[in-house]
Coordinates of C-alpha atoms in Angstrom, one line a residue:
M30 CA 81.4 96.1 112.7
K31 CA 82.5 94.8 109.3
L32 CA 86.5 95.0 108.9
H33 CA 88.6 95.3 106.0
E34 CA 91.3 93.2 105.3
E35 CA 94.1 95.8 106.1
E36 CA 92.0 96.3 109.3
V37 CA 92.5 93.0 110.2
E38 CA 96.2 92.9 110.3
R39 CA 96.0 95.7 112.3
F40 CA 94.4 94.0 114.8
R41 CA 96.5 90.9 114.4
A42 CA 99.7 93.2 115.3
L43 CA 98.2 94.5 118.3
L44 CA 97.4 91.0 119.7
D45 CA 100.9 90.0 119.0
Y46 CA 102.2 92.6 121.5
K47 CA 99.7 91.2 124.3
I48 CA 99.3 94.1 125.8
L49 CA 95.5 94.5 126.1
D50 CA 93.7 94.1 129.4
T51 CA 97.1 93.8 131.1
D52 CA 97.9 95.4 134.5
S53 CA 99.7 98.9 135.0
E54 CA 103.1 99.1 134.3
E55 CA 105.8 101.8 135.0
E56 CA 107.5 101.7 132.1
F57 CA 104.3 103.3 130.1
D58 CA 103.3 105.6 133.2
E59 CA 106.7 107.0 132.7
L60 CA 106.1 107.5 129.2
A61 CA 102.5 109.2 129.3
L62 CA 104.2 111.4 132.5
L63 CA 106.8 112.4 130.3
A64 CA 104.4 113.5 127.1
A65 CA 102.3 115.5 129.8
Y66 CA 105.5 117.2 131.0
I67 CA 106.6 118.2 126.9
S68 CA 103.4 119.5 126.3
R69 CA 102.5 121.5 129.4
S70 CA 99.6 119.4 130.1
P71 CA 97.7 117.9 133.0
V72 CA 96.7 114.6 131.6
A73 CA 98.3 112.3 129.4
L74 CA 97.3 108.9 128.4
I75 CA 98.5 105.8 126.1
S76 CA 95.8 103.6 124.2
F77 CA 95.3 101.1 122.1
V78 CA 92.6 100.4 119.5
D79 CA 90.8 96.9 119.0
E80 CA 87.9 95.8 116.7
N81 CA 84.9 97.4 119.3
R82 CA 86.9 99.5 121.6
E83 CA 89.7 102.0 122.6
W84 CA 91.3 100.4 125.9
F85 CA 93.4 103.0 128.0
K86 CA 96.9 101.0 129.1
S87 CA 98.2 104.3 131.2
I88 CA 96.2 107.7 132.7
V89 CA 98.2 109.7 134.4
G90 CA 96.6 113.0 135.7
L91 CA 93.4 111.9 135.8
D92 CA 91.5 109.8 138.5
A93 CA 89.7 108.3 135.4
T94 CA 87.0 105.5 136.4
V95 CA 86.7 104.9 132.5
R96 CA 88.9 102.4 131.3
E97 CA 88.0 102.0 128.1
V98 CA 85.1 103.4 125.4
P99 CA 83.3 102.0 122.5
R100 CA 85.3 102.3 119.1
D101 CA 82.5 104.3 117.5
R102 CA 82.7 107.0 120.1
S103 CA 86.8 107.1 120.8
F104 CA 89.0 109.6 120.3
G105 CA 91.5 107.3 119.2
T106 CA 90.0 105.8 116.3
Y107 CA 89.9 109.4 114.9
V108 CA 93.9 109.7 116.2
I109 CA 94.9 106.1 114.0
N110 CA 92.7 107.1 110.8
H111 CA 93.7 110.8 110.7
P112 CA 95.9 111.6 107.7
Q113 CA 98.2 113.8 109.4
E114 CA 100.7 112.9 112.6
L115 CA 98.9 115.0 115.2
L116 CA 94.7 115.4 115.9
T117 CA 93.8 118.5 117.8
I118 CA 90.4 119.2 119.2
F119 CA 89.0 122.0 121.2
N120 CA 85.9 122.0 123.2
P121 CA 85.3 118.4 122.8
L122 CA 81.9 117.7 124.1
E123 CA 81.1 120.6 121.0
D124 CA 83.0 118.2 118.6
D125 CA 80.6 116.2 116.6
R126 CA 84.0 113.3 116.7
T127 CA 83.9 113.3 120.7
K128 CA 81.0 114.8 122.2
L129 CA 79.4 111.3 122.9
N130 CA 82.5 110.2 124.1
P131 CA 82.1 108.7 127.6
L132 CA 85.6 110.3 129.1
F133 CA 85.0 113.6 127.9
Q134 CA 81.5 113.3 129.7
A135 CA 82.7 112.1 132.7
H136 CA 85.6 115.0 132.5
P137 CA 83.3 118.2 131.0
E138 CA 86.3 120.4 132.2
I139 CA 88.7 119.1 129.6
N140 CA 88.6 121.6 126.9
F141 CA 91.8 120.4 124.7
I142 CA 92.8 117.0 123.9
A143 CA 96.0 116.2 120.9
G144 CA 96.8 112.8 120.1
T145 CA 99.5 110.9 117.7
P146 CA 99.1 107.3 116.6
L147 CA 101.1 104.6 118.0
I148 CA 102.8 103.1 114.6
D149 CA 104.4 99.7 114.5
Q150 CA 107.5 98.6 112.3
K151 CA 105.0 97.2 109.7
G152 CA 103.3 100.5 109.6
Y153 CA 100.4 99.9 111.2
K154 CA 98.7 102.3 113.6
V155 CA 97.8 99.9 117.0
G156 CA 96.8 102.9 119.3
T157 CA 97.8 106.6 120.7
L158 CA 99.4 108.6 122.6
C159 CA 97.1 111.7 124.0
V160 CA 97.6 115.0 125.9
F161 CA 94.6 116.6 127.3
G162 CA 94.2 120.3 129.1
Y163 CA 91.7 122.4 130.6
K164 CA 92.2 125.1 128.3
E165 CA 92.6 125.5 124.3
K166 CA 96.2 125.8 123.5
N167 CA 98.3 125.1 120.4
L168 CA 101.7 123.1 120.8
S169 CA 104.7 124.4 119.2
Y170 CA 106.9 122.5 116.3
E171 CA 109.1 121.2 119.5
Q172 CA 106.6 120.1 121.1
V173 CA 104.8 118.3 118.3
S174 CA 108.4 116.5 117.6
L175 CA 109.2 115.5 120.6
L176 CA 105.9 113.5 121.9
Q177 CA 106.5 111.7 118.4
T178 CA 109.4 110.5 119.6
V179 CA 107.7 109.7 122.8
A180 CA 105.6 107.8 120.8
R181 CA 108.3 105.7 119.0
K182 CA 109.1 104.9 122.4
V183 CA 105.8 103.4 123.3
V184 CA 106.2 101.4 120.1
L185 CA 109.7 100.3 121.3
Q186 CA 108.2 99.2 124.6
L187 CA 105.7 97.2 122.8
E188 CA 108.3 95.3 121.0
Q189 CA 110.1 94.2 124.3
R190 CA 107.0 92.0 125.0
K191 CA 107.4 90.2 121.9
D192 CA 109.5 86.7 121.8
P193 CA 113.3 87.2 121.2
R194 CA 112.9 86.4 117.2
Q195 CA 110.3 88.6 116.6
Q196 CA 112.5 91.2 118.4
K197 CA 115.0 90.8 116.0
E198 CA 112.9 91.4 113.0
S199 CA 110.8 94.4 114.9
F200 CA 114.0 96.3 115.7
S201 CA 115.3 95.8 111.9
E202 CA 112.3 97.0 110.6
L203 CA 111.9 100.0 113.0
E204 CA 115.4 101.1 112.4
V205 CA 114.4 101.8 108.9
R206 CA 111.1 103.8 109.8
E207 CA 113.1 105.6 112.5
E208 CA 116.3 106.8 110.0
S209 CA 112.9 107.3 107.1
T210 CA 110.1 108.8 108.6
H211 CA 109.5 112.2 107.0
F212 CA 106.0 113.8 108.9
E213 CA 103.2 113.7 106.8
N214 CA 102.2 117.5 107.9
G215 CA 105.0 118.8 106.3
L216 CA 107.1 118.8 108.9
K217 CA 110.9 118.0 109.0
K218 CA 112.5 115.1 111.3
H219 CA 113.4 117.5 114.2
T220 CA 117.3 117.5 114.2
G221 CA 117.7 119.5 117.8
A222 CA 115.5 117.8 120.8
D223 CA 114.5 114.7 118.7
N224 CA 118.0 113.1 118.3
Y225 CA 118.6 114.4 121.7
N226 CA 117.6 111.5 123.0
N227 CA 117.1 109.3 119.2
F228 CA 119.0 106.1 120.0
W229 CA 119.4 104.3 116.8
I230 CA 119.1 100.3 116.9
K231 CA 121.4 98.2 114.4
Q232 CA 120.5 94.6 112.7
P233 CA 121.4 92.1 114.8
D234 CA 123.5 88.8 113.7
M235 CA 120.4 86.8 112.3
D236 CA 122.3 83.0 113.0
E237 CA 122.5 84.3 116.4
S238 CA 120.3 83.1 119.1
P239 CA 119.8 85.8 121.9
P240 CA 119.6 84.6 125.3
K241 CA 116.1 84.8 126.9
D242 CA 116.8 87.2 129.5
E243 CA 119.3 89.5 127.8
P244 CA 118.4 91.9 124.6
T245 CA 120.8 90.9 121.7
E246 CA 123.8 93.6 121.5
G247 CA 122.5 96.3 119.3
E248 CA 119.1 96.0 120.9
T249 CA 117.9 98.8 123.7
S250 CA 116.7 96.7 126.9
S251 CA 113.4 97.7 128.9
D252 CA 115.8 99.1 132.0
E253 CA 118.1 101.8 128.9
V254 CA 114.7 102.7 127.7
R255 CA 113.8 103.6 131.0
S256 CA 117.5 105.1 132.0
E257 CA 117.0 107.1 128.9
I258 CA 113.5 108.4 129.8
K259 CA 114.8 109.2 133.5
D260 CA 117.6 111.5 132.2
W261 CA 115.4 112.9 129.8
I262 CA 112.8 113.8 132.4
S263 CA 116.0 115.0 134.6
R264 CA 117.0 117.4 131.5
L265 CA 113.5 118.7 131.0
E266 CA 113.1 119.7 135.0
K267 CA 116.5 121.6 135.1
Q268 CA 115.4 123.1 131.9
N269 CA 112.1 123.7 133.7
K270 CA 114.1 125.2 136.7
N271 CA 116.3 127.6 134.9
L272 CA 112.7 129.0 133.1
I273 CA 111.0 129.4 136.6
M274 CA 114.7 131.6 137.6
L275 CA 114.8 133.6 134.3
C276 CA 110.8 134.3 135.5
E277 CA 111.8 135.2 139.0
M278 CA 114.8 137.4 137.7
D279 CA 112.1 139.2 135.2
E280 CA 110.4 139.9 138.0
L281 CA 112.9 141.8 140.2
L282 CA 114.3 143.7 137.2
Q283 CA 111.1 145.2 136.5
A284 CA 110.8 146.4 140.1
S285 CA 114.7 147.7 140.4
T286 CA 114.6 151.6 140.8
N287 CA 118.5 152.3 139.9
E288 CA 121.2 150.7 137.8
E289 CA 123.1 149.4 140.8
E290 CA 120.4 147.0 141.7
V291 CA 119.9 145.6 138.3
H292 CA 124.0 145.0 138.3
T293 CA 123.6 142.9 141.3
I294 CA 120.7 141.2 139.8
I295 CA 122.0 140.3 136.6
S296 CA 125.2 138.9 138.6
K297 CA 123.5 136.8 140.9
Y298 CA 121.3 135.3 138.8
S299 CA 124.3 134.2 136.3
K300 CA 126.1 132.7 138.8
N301 CA 122.8 130.8 140.1
L302 CA 121.7 129.5 136.3
F303 CA 125.7 129.0 135.5
P304 CA 127.1 128.2 138.8
E305 CA 130.6 126.4 137.2
D306 CA 130.9 129.5 135.0
S307 CA 133.0 132.7 135.1
G308 CA 131.6 135.8 133.5
A309 CA 131.7 139.8 133.6
L310 CA 128.9 142.7 133.4
Y311 CA 130.0 145.7 131.7
V312 CA 128.0 148.8 131.3
F313 CA 128.8 151.8 128.5
N314 CA 130.1 155.0 128.9
D315 CA 129.4 156.9 126.0
T316 CA 131.4 159.7 127.2
I317 CA 134.6 157.9 126.3
N318 CA 133.4 155.3 124.8
L319 CA 134.4 152.3 126.7
M320 CA 132.9 149.2 128.4
E321 CA 133.5 149.3 132.0
C322 CA 132.9 146.5 134.0
V323 CA 130.8 146.8 137.1
S324 CA 131.0 143.2 138.4
S325 CA 132.6 140.0 137.7
W326 CA 132.1 136.5 139.2
G327 CA 133.9 133.1 139.2
E328 CA 137.7 132.2 138.9
N329 CA 140.3 132.9 135.8
L330 CA 138.0 135.6 134.2
K331 CA 140.1 136.1 130.6
S332 CA 138.3 139.2 129.3
E333 CA 139.6 142.8 130.4
H334 CA 137.9 145.0 133.3
E335 CA 137.3 147.5 130.3
F336 CA 137.9 147.9 126.7
L337 CA 136.6 149.9 123.6
S338 CA 133.5 148.6 122.2
E339 CA 135.0 148.1 118.8
K340 CA 137.0 145.2 120.6
C341 CA 134.0 143.1 121.1
W342 CA 132.2 141.0 118.0
A343 CA 129.0 141.2 119.8
L344 CA 128.8 144.9 120.1
R345 CA 129.9 145.4 116.6
L346 CA 127.6 142.7 115.3
G347 CA 124.6 143.7 117.5
K348 CA 123.9 140.3 118.6
L349 CA 124.9 137.5 120.6
H350 CA 128.3 136.1 119.8
F351 CA 130.0 132.6 121.0
T352 CA 133.4 131.4 120.6
D353 CA 134.8 128.0 121.4
R354 CA 138.4 126.8 120.6
I355 CA 137.5 125.5 117.2
S356 CA 137.1 129.0 116.2
S357 CA 139.4 130.9 118.2
E358 CA 140.2 133.1 115.3
L359 CA 137.0 134.9 116.3
Y360 CA 137.8 135.8 120.0
C361 CA 136.9 139.0 120.6
G362 CA 139.7 141.7 121.1
H363 CA 139.0 142.0 124.7
V364 CA 139.8 138.4 125.8
R365 CA 143.3 137.3 126.9
M366 CA 143.9 134.3 124.2
P367 CA 144.3 131.5 126.5
E368 CA 147.5 129.3 126.1
D369 CA 145.6 126.1 125.9
L370 CA 142.8 127.4 123.3
N371 CA 140.4 125.8 124.8
Y372 CA 138.2 128.7 125.9
N373 CA 134.4 128.7 125.4
Y374 CA 132.5 132.1 126.0
F375 CA 129.3 134.1 125.2
C376 CA 129.4 137.6 125.0
A377 CA 125.3 139.6 124.3
P378 CA 125.2 142.8 124.1
L379 CA 122.4 144.7 126.3
L380 CA 120.2 146.6 124.0
S381 CA 117.6 149.6 124.3
R382 CA 116.1 150.6 121.1
G383 CA 119.2 149.7 119.0
N384 CA 121.4 151.5 121.0
V385 CA 124.2 149.7 123.6
T386 CA 123.8 149.7 127.1
G387 CA 126.0 146.9 128.3
L388 CA 127.3 143.7 127.5
L389 CA 126.8 140.3 129.5
H390 CA 130.0 138.1 128.8
L391 CA 129.7 134.6 130.3
Q392 CA 132.9 132.3 130.2
S393 CA 132.5 128.4 130.1
G394 CA 133.8 126.7 133.2
T395 CA 133.6 123.2 131.4
E396 CA 135.3 121.5 128.3
Q397 CA 133.0 121.0 125.4
T398 CA 133.5 117.6 123.5
D399 CA 133.9 118.2 119.7
G400 CA 130.5 116.8 118.1
D401 CA 128.8 115.4 120.8
I402 CA 124.8 115.7 120.1
N403 CA 124.1 116.5 123.8
T404 CA 127.1 119.1 124.1
E405 CA 125.7 120.9 121.1
Q406 CA 122.2 120.8 122.3
E407 CA 123.2 122.2 125.8
K408 CA 124.8 125.2 123.8
L409 CA 122.2 125.9 121.9
Y410 CA 120.0 125.7 125.1
K411 CA 122.8 128.0 126.6
Q412 CA 122.7 130.3 124.4
H413 CA 118.8 131.2 123.9
I414 CA 119.2 131.5 128.4
V415 CA 122.0 134.1 127.9
S416 CA 120.4 135.9 125.0
T417 CA 117.3 136.0 127.1
M418 CA 119.0 137.4 130.1
A419 CA 120.6 140.2 128.1
K420 CA 117.0 141.3 126.7
L421 CA 115.6 141.4 130.1
S422 CA 118.5 143.5 131.3
G423 CA 118.6 145.6 128.4
F424 CA 114.8 146.5 128.6
A425 CA 115.5 146.8 132.5
L426 CA 118.1 149.3 131.9
A427 CA 116.0 151.3 129.3
N428 CA 113.5 151.6 131.8
I429 CA 115.5 153.1 134.5
K430 CA 116.9 155.9 132.1
H431 CA 113.4 156.6 131.2
K432 CA 111.9 156.4 134.6
E433 CA 115.1 159.1 135.9
T434 CA 114.0 161.1 132.6
L435 CA 110.8 161.4 133.6
K436 CA 111.4 162.4 137.0
N437 CA 114.1 165.3 135.9
Y438 CA 111.6 166.6 133.5
A439 CA 109.1 166.7 136.5
I440 CA 111.4 168.4 139.0
Y441 CA 114.0 170.1 137.0
D442 CA 113.6 173.3 134.4
S443 CA 115.0 172.4 131.3
L444 CA 116.8 175.4 130.3
T445 CA 118.6 176.1 133.7
G446 CA 119.1 173.0 135.2
L447 CA 118.1 174.1 138.6
F448 CA 115.1 172.8 140.2
N449 CA 111.6 174.1 139.1
R450 CA 108.7 175.8 141.0
R451 CA 106.6 172.6 141.7
Y452 CA 109.7 171.1 143.6
M453 CA 110.9 174.4 145.0
E454 CA 107.3 174.8 146.6
E455 CA 107.0 171.1 147.7
T456 CA 110.6 171.5 149.0
L457 CA 109.8 174.6 151.3
K458 CA 107.0 172.9 152.9
R459 CA 109.3 170.0 153.9
E460 CA 112.1 172.1 155.2
I461 CA 110.0 174.1 157.5
S462 CA 108.2 171.2 159.0
R463 CA 111.5 169.9 159.8
V464 CA 113.2 173.4 161.1
A465 CA 109.9 173.8 162.9
R466 CA 110.6 170.4 164.8
S467 CA 114.6 171.6 165.4
K468 CA 113.7 175.0 166.3
N469 CA 116.7 175.8 163.7
P470 CA 116.3 179.0 161.3
L471 CA 115.6 179.0 157.7
G472 CA 116.5 181.4 155.0
L473 CA 114.8 182.6 151.8
I474 CA 116.1 184.8 149.0
M475 CA 114.2 185.9 145.8
I476 CA 116.0 187.0 142.8
D477 CA 114.7 188.7 139.9
I478 CA 117.3 189.7 136.9
D479 CA 117.1 193.5 136.4
H480 CA 116.1 195.0 132.9
F481 CA 115.5 191.5 131.4
K482 CA 113.2 192.5 128.9
N483 CA 115.5 194.7 127.6
F484 CA 118.4 192.3 127.3
N485 CA 116.0 190.4 125.0
D486 CA 114.9 193.1 123.0
T487 CA 118.3 194.1 122.2
Y488 CA 119.8 191.1 122.0
G489 CA 117.5 188.6 121.1
H490 CA 116.0 185.8 123.1
A491 CA 118.6 183.3 122.2
A492 CA 120.9 185.6 124.4
G493 CA 118.4 186.1 127.0
D494 CA 118.4 182.1 127.3
M495 CA 122.0 181.7 127.4
L496 CA 122.3 184.6 130.4
L497 CA 119.6 182.3 132.1
K498 CA 121.4 179.3 131.8
N499 CA 124.6 180.9 132.6
I500 CA 123.0 182.5 136.0
G501 CA 121.5 178.8 136.4
D502 CA 125.2 177.0 136.3
F503 CA 126.5 180.5 138.6
F504 CA 124.1 179.2 141.4
K505 CA 124.8 175.2 141.0
E506 CA 128.8 176.5 141.8
H507 CA 128.0 179.2 144.5
I508 CA 125.7 177.7 147.0
R509 CA 126.0 174.9 149.7
R510 CA 125.0 171.4 149.2
E511 CA 122.1 171.5 151.7
D512 CA 120.8 174.6 149.9
V513 CA 118.2 174.8 147.3
A514 CA 118.1 176.9 144.2
C515 CA 115.1 176.9 142.0
R516 CA 114.1 178.7 138.8
Y517 CA 110.5 180.2 140.3
G518 CA 109.6 181.5 136.6
G519 CA 110.4 183.7 133.6
E520 CA 114.0 185.7 135.1
E521 CA 113.2 185.0 138.9
F522 CA 114.7 182.3 141.1
V523 CA 114.4 181.2 144.6
L524 CA 117.3 179.8 147.2
I525 CA 116.2 178.2 149.9
L526 CA 119.0 178.1 152.7
P527 CA 118.3 175.6 155.8
G528 CA 120.0 176.9 159.1
S529 CA 120.6 180.4 157.9
S530 CA 119.8 183.2 160.0
L531 CA 118.4 186.3 159.0
E532 CA 121.9 188.1 159.3
N533 CA 123.7 185.1 157.5
T534 CA 121.0 185.3 155.2
L535 CA 121.3 189.1 154.6
R536 CA 125.5 187.9 154.0
R537 CA 125.0 185.6 151.6
A538 CA 122.5 187.7 149.5
E539 CA 125.2 190.6 149.1
Q540 CA 128.1 188.0 148.4
L541 CA 125.6 186.7 146.3
Q542 CA 124.6 189.8 144.0
E543 CA 127.9 191.0 144.1
D544 CA 129.3 187.7 142.5
I545 CA 126.6 187.6 139.6
K546 CA 127.9 190.9 138.4
R547 CA 130.6 189.2 136.8
V548 CA 128.5 186.4 135.0
R549 CA 128.8 187.3 131.1
V550 CA 127.1 186.4 128.4
H551 CA 129.0 184.9 125.0
H552 CA 127.3 186.0 122.2
K553 CA 128.0 186.1 118.3
G554 CA 131.9 186.3 119.1
N555 CA 131.4 189.3 121.8
Y556 CA 130.8 188.9 125.6
I557 CA 127.8 190.7 127.0
D558 CA 128.1 192.5 130.2
S559 CA 125.6 190.6 132.7
V560 CA 122.9 192.7 133.9
K561 CA 122.5 193.2 138.1
V562 CA 119.5 191.7 140.3
S563 CA 117.5 192.8 143.3
M564 CA 116.9 190.7 145.7
G565 CA 113.9 190.2 148.5
V566 CA 114.8 188.4 151.9
A567 CA 113.1 186.7 154.3
V568 CA 113.4 184.0 157.3
F569 CA 111.1 181.7 159.2
S570 CA 109.3 182.2 161.4
E571 CA 109.6 186.1 161.5
H572 CA 108.5 186.9 158.1
G573 CA 105.9 183.6 157.6
N574 CA 105.4 180.6 159.7
S575 CA 104.4 178.9 156.5
A576 CA 105.7 178.2 152.8
E577 CA 103.0 180.7 151.3
L578 CA 103.5 183.2 153.9
L579 CA 107.4 182.9 153.6
L580 CA 107.1 183.1 149.6
E581 CA 104.6 186.3 149.9
S582 CA 107.0 188.2 152.2
A583 CA 110.0 187.5 149.8
D584 CA 107.9 188.5 146.9
K585 CA 106.6 191.6 149.0
A586 CA 110.5 192.6 149.3
L587 CA 111.7 192.2 146.0
Y588 CA 108.5 193.8 144.6
Q589 CA 109.9 196.9 147.1
A590 CA 113.5 196.5 145.9
K591 CA 112.6 196.9 142.1
S592 CA 110.4 200.1 143.4
L593 CA 113.3 201.8 144.9
G594 CA 115.3 201.6 142.0
R595 CA 116.7 197.8 141.7
N596 CA 120.0 196.2 142.1
R597 CA 119.7 196.4 145.8
I598 CA 118.5 193.9 148.6
V599 CA 115.2 194.7 150.5
V600 CA 114.2 192.6 154.0
P601 CA 110.5 193.1 154.7

């Protein structure tokens, strides 16, 4: 293969590292493992490309028998010649650039590959950092940025292999590259996760002769790089653990059936995710426009137990609000001003379709160091977690309210607020089964408003609806807790009286008939005298041993009462 002059210089730079055909090294394997973790890919490798081949220095996640491939068939060749900093290929066995690659032929299950070049201090692309996967996917901006940072760490490992004099020049020039790198694909240097582990190497004194076994001051030793990588992996593992807990929390929230369960789940996972912090969960009482604490945890909580919603910046802004001692003038009104002014907290509103349902307040238990990059990154990460928790919690509470609304539509009559006919029939069957086993009585009263059509014709349908509503309110106030009042249809109502004998049921019917006469309707500034009612009474099992027969008996008795002139009670 004929090589041009620049390619010769690139190959000479590669030979200077004395890396080709060396044994496996833990330092490079750890970097490959980190690349796989960042990209969420099962396979990662580090390779170097000379004039004839692509040679694999480190492969993790793949029991590869192929340790090198011809250069004219290698993926690494395309990576180092690619104009951008990341090359991605899907279905490599169908792509002309990689379908003849022996590695992918040996592993046809690989459907995703991505690689970024290893660029030395002189700008030569000596090798690649690649990740492989079994499913097609697109790497995020942050993942690409972090992979490029790992690639620079690989180059720093290479620099450790040079003699001390060469290391001085290499580290000096690498510092310039680190400070001036701009991604050719338009991505800016990442100031978040990139700086999270970025280390800057100072220019050493050229007159000093560094010891052979120790790096010059300002240089980064191999042990320091490995320690930094382990710290990085530890942080990523912690974040991954938190993401798993968020997924668990979301599953539990979606399976919750009431608000109390949601409150318990939020409290539990807030303590698990932020064990050093204190916090509180508030729900919005829209009747009095007040935020009320339903759960709290930790020590020395400085937020009030209840407060008006306008006292919280997060509720006023409709988004997460963070305040530390630097910006203490933006403390929420519900926070008691700490004496030492060293109080960091998050307030995250729980929203549902733009409406506030609650508030998650989290008070930091650790002191923040001004200007520390890692601290800033932790704050941003924590902000993301708290915001996600609030969103999941808001959705869960909204779903429960929605289910309750649907349930109410299914069992309640929308006008009177009493149970509807369907619920009454199911309840009657259930009560009859229960009293049949216990040998207890069961009373049933069917009620009809006399001359309701005339009332509607005289005063209008609005007054008729008001009368039905007032009758519904009357029954809610004048029946026992164990009794069931239902709107049977139109102007008819049914009362189920568990444990009531025929004698007691008749007595209850007589009292209700008398009391109901005092129900009056307020219409157009005046009170309209209520109409009278007719009733049919039946009891289990004297008048029927099933729900259908009992209702039929009560209905016949009611029809007879109306035929006899209304305003009376009849037993079959």
